[in-house]
CSV table of C-alpha atoms and ligand atoms in Angstrom, one decimal:
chain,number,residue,atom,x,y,z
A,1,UNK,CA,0.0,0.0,0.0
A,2,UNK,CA,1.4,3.7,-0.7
A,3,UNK,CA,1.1,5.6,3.1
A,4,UNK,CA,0.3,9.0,3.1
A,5,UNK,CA,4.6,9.2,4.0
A,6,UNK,CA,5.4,7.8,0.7
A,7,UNK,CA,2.6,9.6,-0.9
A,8,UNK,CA,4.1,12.8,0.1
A,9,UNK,CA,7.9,11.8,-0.3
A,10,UNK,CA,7.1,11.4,-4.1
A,11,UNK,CA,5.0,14.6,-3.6
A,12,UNK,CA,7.3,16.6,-2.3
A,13,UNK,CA,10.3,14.9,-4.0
A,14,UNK,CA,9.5,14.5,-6.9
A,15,UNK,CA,11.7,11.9,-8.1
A,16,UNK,CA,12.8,11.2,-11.7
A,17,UNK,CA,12.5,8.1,-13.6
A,18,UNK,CA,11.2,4.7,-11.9
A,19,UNK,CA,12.1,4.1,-8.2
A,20,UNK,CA,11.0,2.1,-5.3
A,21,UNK,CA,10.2,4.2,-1.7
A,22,UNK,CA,10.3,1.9,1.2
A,23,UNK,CA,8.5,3.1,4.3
A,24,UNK,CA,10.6,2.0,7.3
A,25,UNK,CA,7.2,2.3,9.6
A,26,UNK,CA,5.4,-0.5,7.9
A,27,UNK,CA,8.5,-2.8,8.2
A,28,UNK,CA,8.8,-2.5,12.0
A,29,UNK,CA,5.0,-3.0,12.2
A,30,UNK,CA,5.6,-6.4,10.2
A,31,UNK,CA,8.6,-7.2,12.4
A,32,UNK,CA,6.3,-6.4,15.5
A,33,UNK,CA,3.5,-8.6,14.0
A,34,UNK,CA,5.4,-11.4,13.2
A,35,UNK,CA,7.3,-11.5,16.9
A,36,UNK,CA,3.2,-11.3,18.4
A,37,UNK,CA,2.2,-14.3,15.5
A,38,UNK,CA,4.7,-16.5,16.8
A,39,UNK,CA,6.5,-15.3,20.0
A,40,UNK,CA,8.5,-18.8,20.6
A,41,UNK,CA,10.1,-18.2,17.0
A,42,UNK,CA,13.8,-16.6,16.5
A,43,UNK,CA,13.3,-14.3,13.3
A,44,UNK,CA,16.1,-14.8,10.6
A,45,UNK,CA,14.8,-11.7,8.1
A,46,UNK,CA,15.8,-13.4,4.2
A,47,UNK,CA,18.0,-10.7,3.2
A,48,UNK,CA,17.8,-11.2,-0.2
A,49,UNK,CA,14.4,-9.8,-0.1
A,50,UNK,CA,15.6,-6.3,0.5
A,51,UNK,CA,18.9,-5.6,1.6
A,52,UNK,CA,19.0,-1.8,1.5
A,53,UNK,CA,21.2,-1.1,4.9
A,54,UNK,CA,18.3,1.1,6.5
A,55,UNK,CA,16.0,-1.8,6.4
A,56,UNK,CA,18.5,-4.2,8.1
A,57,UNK,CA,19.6,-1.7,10.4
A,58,UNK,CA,16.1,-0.9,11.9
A,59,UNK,CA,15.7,-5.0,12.3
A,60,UNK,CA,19.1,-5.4,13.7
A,61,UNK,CA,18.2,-2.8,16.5
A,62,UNK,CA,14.8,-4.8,16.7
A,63,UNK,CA,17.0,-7.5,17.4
A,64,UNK,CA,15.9,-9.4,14.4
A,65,UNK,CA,18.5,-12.7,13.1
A,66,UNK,CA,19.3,-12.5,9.6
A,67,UNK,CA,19.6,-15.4,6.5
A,68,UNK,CA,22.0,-15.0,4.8
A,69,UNK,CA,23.3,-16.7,1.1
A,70,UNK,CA,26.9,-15.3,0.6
A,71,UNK,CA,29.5,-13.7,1.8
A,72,UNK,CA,28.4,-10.3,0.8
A,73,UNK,CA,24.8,-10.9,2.3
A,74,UNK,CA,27.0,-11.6,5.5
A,75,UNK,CA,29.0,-8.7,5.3
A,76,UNK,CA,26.0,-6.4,5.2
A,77,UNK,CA,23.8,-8.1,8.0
A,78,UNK,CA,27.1,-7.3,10.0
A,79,UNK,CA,27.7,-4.1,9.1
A,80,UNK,CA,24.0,-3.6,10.2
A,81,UNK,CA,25.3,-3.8,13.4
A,82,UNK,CA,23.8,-7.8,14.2
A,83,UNK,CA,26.3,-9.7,15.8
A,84,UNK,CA,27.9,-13.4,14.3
A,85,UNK,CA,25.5,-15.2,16.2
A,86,UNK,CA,22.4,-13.9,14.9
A,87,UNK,CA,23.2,-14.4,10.9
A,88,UNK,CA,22.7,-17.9,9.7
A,89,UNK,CA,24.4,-19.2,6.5
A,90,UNK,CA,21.0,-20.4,5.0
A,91,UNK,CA,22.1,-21.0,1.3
A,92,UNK,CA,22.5,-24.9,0.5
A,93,UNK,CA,25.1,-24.1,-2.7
A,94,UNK,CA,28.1,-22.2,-1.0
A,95,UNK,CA,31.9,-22.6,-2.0
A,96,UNK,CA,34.1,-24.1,0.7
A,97,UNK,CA,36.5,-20.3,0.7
A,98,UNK,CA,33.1,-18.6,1.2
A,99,UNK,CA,32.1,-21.0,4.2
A,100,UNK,CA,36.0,-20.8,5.3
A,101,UNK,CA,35.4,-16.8,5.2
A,102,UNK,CA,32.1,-16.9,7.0
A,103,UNK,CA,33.2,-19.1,9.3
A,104,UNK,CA,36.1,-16.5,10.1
A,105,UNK,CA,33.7,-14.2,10.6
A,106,UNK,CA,32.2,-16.0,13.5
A,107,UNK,CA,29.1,-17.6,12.1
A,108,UNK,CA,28.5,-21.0,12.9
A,109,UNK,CA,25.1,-22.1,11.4
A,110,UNK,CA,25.2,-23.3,7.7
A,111,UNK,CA,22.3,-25.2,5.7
A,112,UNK,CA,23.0,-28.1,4.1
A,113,UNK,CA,20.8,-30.6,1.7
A,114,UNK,CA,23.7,-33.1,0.7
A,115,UNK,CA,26.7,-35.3,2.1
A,116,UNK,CA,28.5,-33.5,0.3
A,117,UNK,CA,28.4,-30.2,1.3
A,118,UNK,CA,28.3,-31.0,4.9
A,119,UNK,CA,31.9,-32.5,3.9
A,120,UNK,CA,33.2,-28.9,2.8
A,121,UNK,CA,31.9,-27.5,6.0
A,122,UNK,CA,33.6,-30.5,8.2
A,123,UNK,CA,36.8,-29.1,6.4
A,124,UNK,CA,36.6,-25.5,7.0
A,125,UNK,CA,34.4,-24.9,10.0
A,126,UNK,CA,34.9,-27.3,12.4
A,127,UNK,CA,32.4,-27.6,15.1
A,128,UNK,CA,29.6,-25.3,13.4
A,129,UNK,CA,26.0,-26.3,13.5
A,130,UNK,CA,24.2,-27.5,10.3
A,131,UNK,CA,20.7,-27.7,9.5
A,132,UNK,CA,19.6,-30.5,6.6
A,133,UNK,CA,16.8,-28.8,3.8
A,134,UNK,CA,14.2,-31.5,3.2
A,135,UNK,CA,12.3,-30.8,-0.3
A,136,UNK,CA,8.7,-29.9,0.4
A,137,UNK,CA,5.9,-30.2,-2.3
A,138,UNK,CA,5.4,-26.5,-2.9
A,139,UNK,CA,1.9,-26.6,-3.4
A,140,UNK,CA,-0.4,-23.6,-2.4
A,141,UNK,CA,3.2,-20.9,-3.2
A,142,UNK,CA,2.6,-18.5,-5.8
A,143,UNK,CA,6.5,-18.3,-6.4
A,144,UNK,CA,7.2,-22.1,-5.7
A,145,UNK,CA,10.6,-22.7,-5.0
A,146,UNK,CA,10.9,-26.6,-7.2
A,147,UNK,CA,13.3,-29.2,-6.1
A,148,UNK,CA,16.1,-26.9,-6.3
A,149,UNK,CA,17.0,-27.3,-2.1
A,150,UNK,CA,16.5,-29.8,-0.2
A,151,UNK,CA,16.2,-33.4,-0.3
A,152,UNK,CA,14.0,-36.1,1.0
A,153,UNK,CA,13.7,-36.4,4.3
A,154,UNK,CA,14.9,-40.1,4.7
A,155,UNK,CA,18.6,-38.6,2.4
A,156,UNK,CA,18.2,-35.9,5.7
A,157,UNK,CA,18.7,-38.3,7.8
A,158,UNK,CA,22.2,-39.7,6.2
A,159,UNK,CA,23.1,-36.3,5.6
A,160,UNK,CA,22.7,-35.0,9.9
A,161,UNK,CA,24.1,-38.4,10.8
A,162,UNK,CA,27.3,-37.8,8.7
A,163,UNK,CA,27.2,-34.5,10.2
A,164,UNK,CA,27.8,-35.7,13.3
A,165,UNK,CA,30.6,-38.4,12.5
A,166,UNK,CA,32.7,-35.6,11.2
A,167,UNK,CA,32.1,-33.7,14.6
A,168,UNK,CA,29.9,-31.3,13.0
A,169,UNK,CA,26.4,-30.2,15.8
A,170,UNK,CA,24.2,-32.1,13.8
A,171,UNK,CA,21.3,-29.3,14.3
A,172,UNK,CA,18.4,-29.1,13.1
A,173,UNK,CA,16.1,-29.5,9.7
A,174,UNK,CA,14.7,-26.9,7.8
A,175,UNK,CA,12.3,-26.0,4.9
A,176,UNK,CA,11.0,-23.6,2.7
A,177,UNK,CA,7.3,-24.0,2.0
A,178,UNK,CA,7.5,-21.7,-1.4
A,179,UNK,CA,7.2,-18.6,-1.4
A,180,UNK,CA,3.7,-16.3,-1.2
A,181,UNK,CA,2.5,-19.3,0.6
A,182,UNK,CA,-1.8,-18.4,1.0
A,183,UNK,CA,-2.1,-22.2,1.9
A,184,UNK,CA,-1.9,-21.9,6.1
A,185,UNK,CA,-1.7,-26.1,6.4
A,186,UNK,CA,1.5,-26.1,4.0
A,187,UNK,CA,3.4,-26.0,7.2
A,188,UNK,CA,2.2,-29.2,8.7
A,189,UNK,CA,2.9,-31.0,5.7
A,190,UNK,CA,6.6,-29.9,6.0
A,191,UNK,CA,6.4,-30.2,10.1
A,192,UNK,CA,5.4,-34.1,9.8
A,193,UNK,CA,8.3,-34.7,7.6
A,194,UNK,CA,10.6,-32.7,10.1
A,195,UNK,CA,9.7,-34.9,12.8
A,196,UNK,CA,10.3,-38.1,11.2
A,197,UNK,CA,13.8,-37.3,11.1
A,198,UNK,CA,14.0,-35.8,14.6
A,199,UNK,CA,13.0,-39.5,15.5
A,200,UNK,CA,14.8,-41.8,13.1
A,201,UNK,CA,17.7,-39.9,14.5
A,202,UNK,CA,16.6,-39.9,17.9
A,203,UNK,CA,16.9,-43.7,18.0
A,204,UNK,CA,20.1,-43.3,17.3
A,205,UNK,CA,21.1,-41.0,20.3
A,206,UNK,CA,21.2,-38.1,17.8
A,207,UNK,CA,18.8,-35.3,19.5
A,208,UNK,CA,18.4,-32.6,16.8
A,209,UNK,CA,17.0,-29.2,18.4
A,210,UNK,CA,16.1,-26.9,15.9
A,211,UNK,CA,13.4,-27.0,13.0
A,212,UNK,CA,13.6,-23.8,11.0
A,213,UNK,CA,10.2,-23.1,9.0
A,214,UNK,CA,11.5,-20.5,6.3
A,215,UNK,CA,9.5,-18.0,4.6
A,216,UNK,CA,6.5,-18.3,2.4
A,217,UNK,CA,4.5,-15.2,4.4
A,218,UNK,CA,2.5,-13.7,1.8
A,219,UNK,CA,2.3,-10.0,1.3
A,220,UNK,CA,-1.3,-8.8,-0.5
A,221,UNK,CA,-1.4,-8.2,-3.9
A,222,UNK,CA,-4.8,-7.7,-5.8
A,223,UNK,CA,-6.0,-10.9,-3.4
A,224,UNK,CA,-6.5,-10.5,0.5
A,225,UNK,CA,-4.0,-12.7,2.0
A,226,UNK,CA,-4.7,-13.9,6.0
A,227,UNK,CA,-2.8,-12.0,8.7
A,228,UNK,CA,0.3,-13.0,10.8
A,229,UNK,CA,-1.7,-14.3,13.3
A,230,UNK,CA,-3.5,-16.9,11.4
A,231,UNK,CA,0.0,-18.0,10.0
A,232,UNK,CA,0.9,-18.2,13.9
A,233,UNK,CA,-1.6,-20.3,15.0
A,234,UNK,CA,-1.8,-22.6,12.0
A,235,UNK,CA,1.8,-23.4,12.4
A,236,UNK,CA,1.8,-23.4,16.4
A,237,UNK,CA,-0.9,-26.2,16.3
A,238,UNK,CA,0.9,-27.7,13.6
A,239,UNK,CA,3.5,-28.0,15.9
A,240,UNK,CA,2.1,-29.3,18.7
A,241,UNK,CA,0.3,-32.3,16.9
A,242,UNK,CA,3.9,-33.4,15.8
A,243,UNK,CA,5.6,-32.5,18.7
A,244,UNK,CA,3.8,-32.8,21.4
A,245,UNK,CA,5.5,-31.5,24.3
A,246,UNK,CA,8.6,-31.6,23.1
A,247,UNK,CA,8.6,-28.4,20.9
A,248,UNK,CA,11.8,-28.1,19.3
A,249,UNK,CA,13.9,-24.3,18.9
A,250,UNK,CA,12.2,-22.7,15.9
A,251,UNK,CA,13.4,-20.3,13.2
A,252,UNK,CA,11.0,-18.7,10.6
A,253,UNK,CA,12.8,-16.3,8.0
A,254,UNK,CA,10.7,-13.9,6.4
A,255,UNK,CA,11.5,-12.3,3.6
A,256,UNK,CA,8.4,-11.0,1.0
A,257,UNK,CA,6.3,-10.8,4.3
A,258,UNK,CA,8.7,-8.8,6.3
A,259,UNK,CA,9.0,-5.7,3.6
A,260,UNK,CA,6.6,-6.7,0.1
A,261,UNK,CA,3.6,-4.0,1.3
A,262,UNK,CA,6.2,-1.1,2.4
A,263,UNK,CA,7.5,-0.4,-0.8
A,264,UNK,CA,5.8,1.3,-3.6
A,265,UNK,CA,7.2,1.7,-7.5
A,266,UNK,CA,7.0,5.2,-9.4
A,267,UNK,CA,6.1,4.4,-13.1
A,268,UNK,CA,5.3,6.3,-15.6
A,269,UNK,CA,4.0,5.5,-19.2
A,270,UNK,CA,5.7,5.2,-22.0
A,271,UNK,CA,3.6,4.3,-24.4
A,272,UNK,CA,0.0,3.1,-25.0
A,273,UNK,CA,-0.5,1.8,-29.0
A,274,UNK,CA,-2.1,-1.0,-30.4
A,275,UNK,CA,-1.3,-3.6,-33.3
A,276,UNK,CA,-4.0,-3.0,-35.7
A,277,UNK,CA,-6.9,-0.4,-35.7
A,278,UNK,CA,-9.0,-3.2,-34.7
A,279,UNK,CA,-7.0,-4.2,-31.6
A,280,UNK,CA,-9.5,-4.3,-28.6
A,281,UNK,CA,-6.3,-4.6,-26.0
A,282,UNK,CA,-4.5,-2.0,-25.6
A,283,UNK,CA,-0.5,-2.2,-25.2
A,284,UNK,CA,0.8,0.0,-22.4
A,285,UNK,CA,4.4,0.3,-21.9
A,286,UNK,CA,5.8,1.6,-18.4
A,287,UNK,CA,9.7,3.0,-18.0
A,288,UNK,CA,10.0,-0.3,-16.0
A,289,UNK,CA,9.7,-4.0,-16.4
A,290,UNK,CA,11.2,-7.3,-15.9
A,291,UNK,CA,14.3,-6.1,-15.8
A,292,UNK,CA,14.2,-2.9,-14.0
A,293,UNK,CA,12.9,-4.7,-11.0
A,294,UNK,CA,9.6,-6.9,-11.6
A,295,UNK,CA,11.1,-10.0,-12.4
A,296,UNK,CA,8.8,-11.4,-10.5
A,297,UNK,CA,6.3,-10.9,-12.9
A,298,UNK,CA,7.9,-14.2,-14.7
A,299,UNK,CA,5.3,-16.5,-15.9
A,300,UNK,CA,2.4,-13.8,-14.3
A,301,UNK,CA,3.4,-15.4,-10.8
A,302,UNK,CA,3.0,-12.2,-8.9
A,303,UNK,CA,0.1,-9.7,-9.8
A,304,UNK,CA,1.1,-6.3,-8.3
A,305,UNK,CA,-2.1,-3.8,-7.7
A,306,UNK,CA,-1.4,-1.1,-9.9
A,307,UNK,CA,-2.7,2.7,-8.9
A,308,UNK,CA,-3.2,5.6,-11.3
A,309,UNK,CA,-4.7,8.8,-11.1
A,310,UNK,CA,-8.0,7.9,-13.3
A,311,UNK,CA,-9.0,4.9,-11.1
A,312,UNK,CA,-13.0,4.9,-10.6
A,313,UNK,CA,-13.0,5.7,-13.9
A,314,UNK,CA,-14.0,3.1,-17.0
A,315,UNK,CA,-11.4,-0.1,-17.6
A,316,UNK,CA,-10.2,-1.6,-20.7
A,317,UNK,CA,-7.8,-4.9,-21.1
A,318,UNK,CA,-4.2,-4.2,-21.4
A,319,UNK,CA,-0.9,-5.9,-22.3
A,320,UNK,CA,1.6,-4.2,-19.7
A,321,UNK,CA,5.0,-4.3,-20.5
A,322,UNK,CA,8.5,-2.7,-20.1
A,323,UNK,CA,10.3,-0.5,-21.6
A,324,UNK,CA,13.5,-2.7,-22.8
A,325,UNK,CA,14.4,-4.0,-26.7
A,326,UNK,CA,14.1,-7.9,-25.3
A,327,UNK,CA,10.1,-9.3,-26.2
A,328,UNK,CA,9.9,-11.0,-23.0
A,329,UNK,CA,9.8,-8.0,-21.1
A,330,UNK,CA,6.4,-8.1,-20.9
A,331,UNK,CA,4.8,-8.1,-17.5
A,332,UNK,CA,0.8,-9.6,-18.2
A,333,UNK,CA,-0.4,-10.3,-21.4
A,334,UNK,CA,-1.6,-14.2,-21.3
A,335,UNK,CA,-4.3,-12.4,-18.8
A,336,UNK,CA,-4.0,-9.0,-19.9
A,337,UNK,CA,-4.5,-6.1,-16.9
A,338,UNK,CA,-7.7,-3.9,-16.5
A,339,UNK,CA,-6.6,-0.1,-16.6
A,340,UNK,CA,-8.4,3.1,-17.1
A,341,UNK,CA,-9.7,3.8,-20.6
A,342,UNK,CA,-8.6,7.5,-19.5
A,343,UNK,CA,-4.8,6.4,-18.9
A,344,UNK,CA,-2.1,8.6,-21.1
A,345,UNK,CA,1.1,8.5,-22.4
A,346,UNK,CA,3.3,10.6,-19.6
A,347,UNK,CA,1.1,9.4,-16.5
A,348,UNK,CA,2.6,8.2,-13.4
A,349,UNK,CA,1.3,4.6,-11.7
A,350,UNK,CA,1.7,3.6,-8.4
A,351,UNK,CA,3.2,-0.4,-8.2
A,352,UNK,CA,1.8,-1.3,-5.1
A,353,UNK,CA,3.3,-4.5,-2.9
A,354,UNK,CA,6.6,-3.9,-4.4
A,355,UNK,CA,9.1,-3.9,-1.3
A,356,UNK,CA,10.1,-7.3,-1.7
A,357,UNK,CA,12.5,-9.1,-4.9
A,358,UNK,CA,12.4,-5.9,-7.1
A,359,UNK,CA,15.8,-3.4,-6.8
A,360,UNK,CA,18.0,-7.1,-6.1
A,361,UNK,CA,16.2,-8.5,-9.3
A,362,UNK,CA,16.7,-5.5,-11.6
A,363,UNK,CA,19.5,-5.1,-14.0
A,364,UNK,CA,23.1,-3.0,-13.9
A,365,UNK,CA,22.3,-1.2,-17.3
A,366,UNK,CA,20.2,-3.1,-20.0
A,367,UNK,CA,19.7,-1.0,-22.7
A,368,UNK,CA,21.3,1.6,-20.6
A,369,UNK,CA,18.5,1.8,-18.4
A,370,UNK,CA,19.6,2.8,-14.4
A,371,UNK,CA,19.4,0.1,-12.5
A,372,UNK,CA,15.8,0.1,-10.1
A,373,UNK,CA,16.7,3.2,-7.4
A,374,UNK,CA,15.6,3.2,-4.2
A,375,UNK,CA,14.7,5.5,-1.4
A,376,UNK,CA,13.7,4.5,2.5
A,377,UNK,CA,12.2,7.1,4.6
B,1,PLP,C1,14.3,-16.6,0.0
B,1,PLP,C2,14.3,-17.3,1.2
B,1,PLP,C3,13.5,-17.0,2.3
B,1,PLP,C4,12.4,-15.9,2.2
B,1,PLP,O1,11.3,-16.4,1.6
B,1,PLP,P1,9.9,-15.5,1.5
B,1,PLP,O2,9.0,-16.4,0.8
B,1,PLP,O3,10.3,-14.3,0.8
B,1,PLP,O4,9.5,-15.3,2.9
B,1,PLP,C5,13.6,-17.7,3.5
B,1,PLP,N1,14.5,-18.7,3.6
B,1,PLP,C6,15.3,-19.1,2.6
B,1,PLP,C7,16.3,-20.1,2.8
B,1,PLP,C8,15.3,-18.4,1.4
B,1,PLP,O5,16.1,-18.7,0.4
């Protein structure tokens, strides 16, 4: 949503060309709501979401945890002023010289999915916790996340146990349910197969403590979504039926939900033509696209809410797309988007929801276009 600050930051301003504007009052409300939705939880924010050093400053004085996926993404959380302890190394794929740096660093909790990387750590960080990624089914994410990380959880089982026979702390298990996650029982799912290897390995005198439930908290685009709380109690309950009593540590790591609705895109039109008099759908061409920042807009996964002055006003179907020379930077067109009939070349949209996976996703300078800019207030 565009708050009155933002409104009047780009009123006052005035900024040219496309930019994001992050309002740093909406992500502490969503740090505050998550802590409320589930107050046994440690909060790793996924920094790849947003990592402009404003945002993880304000959480590192919250004293949110950070997830981190490279050396870099370490370097900032720190620099952010959170301490070793609080940054986890949550990427599956990281070069042993990366996990030898971080490890330098101080941190000492890597994921793993494989025997294989939980050999490279063995070598290079000696007595670090891991946590084993088991593959979860996905279904119910807008942005699933595939079988890229993770494996099965009876591999997880090989993989901690190894962990421990090279005198690594054999941790935890983690998952990711995929991401914009609207379905709240997608977490039991994942907890059942979490617990399965907490006892396979508890039978053999390997106590894991930790279960780290990822991201997956939706942020609302054109669709409501539920609140925090609903996501809270889901996966509380969840836990409890395959816990019991015995409710491990848990980690969630927020990423879209913790900043998607505090940023809003500036856009303005390009263009607005069609490809034969006879054209019902209009083509309307913004100065930004997939790759100035809405990648996400792949496939149509994510649906941003799009404001402009003329809304109220009559609709038509339109083909939105960016301004680049590449044809697949077009943002909807297998459902095309309703937009004012009134809308003209020169006006300036609001891309609502846009906090979250737009400046890290936007290119250094295709076609000469700036790279997405960014302001937090
Ligand atoms: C990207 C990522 C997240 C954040 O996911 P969201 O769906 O944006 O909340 C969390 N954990 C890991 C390991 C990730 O890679």
């Amino acid at each position: 949503m565009a708050t009155q600050r933002i409104l009047d930051f780009l009123a006052t301003r005035r900024p040219s060309g496309p930019c994001l504007v992050v309002d740093l009052d909406v992500v502490r409300d969503n740090f505050r709501a998550f802590e409320k939705a589930l107050p046994d939880s440690k909060i790793y924010y996924a920094v790849k979401a947003n990592p402009a050093p404003e945002i993880l400053r304000l959480l590192a004085a919250m004293g949110s945890s950070f997830d981190t996926a490279s050396v870099a993404e370490v370097e900032m959380a720190m620099d952010a002023g959170a301490p070793a302890d609080r940054i986890s190394f949550g990427n599956t794929i990281k070069k042993e010289r990366d996990i030898a740096r971080a490890y330098q660093l101080g941190i000492r909790l890597f994921a793993v999915d494989c025997v294989e990387e939980v050999e490279k750590i063995a070598r290079v960080a000696p007595g670090a916790r891991v946590f084993c990624r088991v593959l979860t089914d996905g279904e119910g994410a807008e942005w699933p996340l595939s079988r890229k990380f993770g494996c099965v959880p009876a591999m997880a089982v090989d993989v901690l146990r190894r962990a421990r026979e090279l005198g690594l702390d054999a941790y935890g298990v983690s998952f990711h349910v995929g991401s914009q996650q609207t379905d709240l029982t997608a977490w039991d799912r994942a907890l059942a197969d979490a617990k399965r290897v907490f006892a396979t390995l508890a039978e053999e005198g390997i106590v894991l403590k930790m279960v780290n439930m990822g991201g997956g908290f939706p942020t609302r685009y054109l669709r409501d979504v539920p609140a925090a709380q609903a996501y809270g109690q889901a996966i509380f309950s969840a836990l409890r039926k395959h816990f019991g009593n015995a409710l491990p540590e848990t980690i969630i790591e927020p990423g879209r939900g913790m900043v998607g609705n505090a940023g809003v895109i500036k856009s303005e039109v390009v263009l607005i033509s069609k490809k034969a008099d006879n054209d019902n759908v209009r083509w309307v061409f913004l100065d930004i696209g997939k790759f100035g920042g809405l990648a996400e807009t792949m496939d149509e996964a994510i649906r941003y809410p799009i404001v402009t002055a003329h809304d109220g006003g009559e609709t038509a179907p339109c083909v939105l797309a960016g301004p680049t020379c590449d044809s697949a930077d077009v943002m909807y067109e297998k459902t095309p988007y309703p937009l004012p009939l009134s809308l003209t070349i020169g006006d300036e949209v609001l891309i609502e929801g846009t906090g979250a996976y737009t400046t890290t996703y936007s290119a250094v300078a295709f076609n000469g276009f700036e790279p997405l800019r960014s302001y937090v207030i």
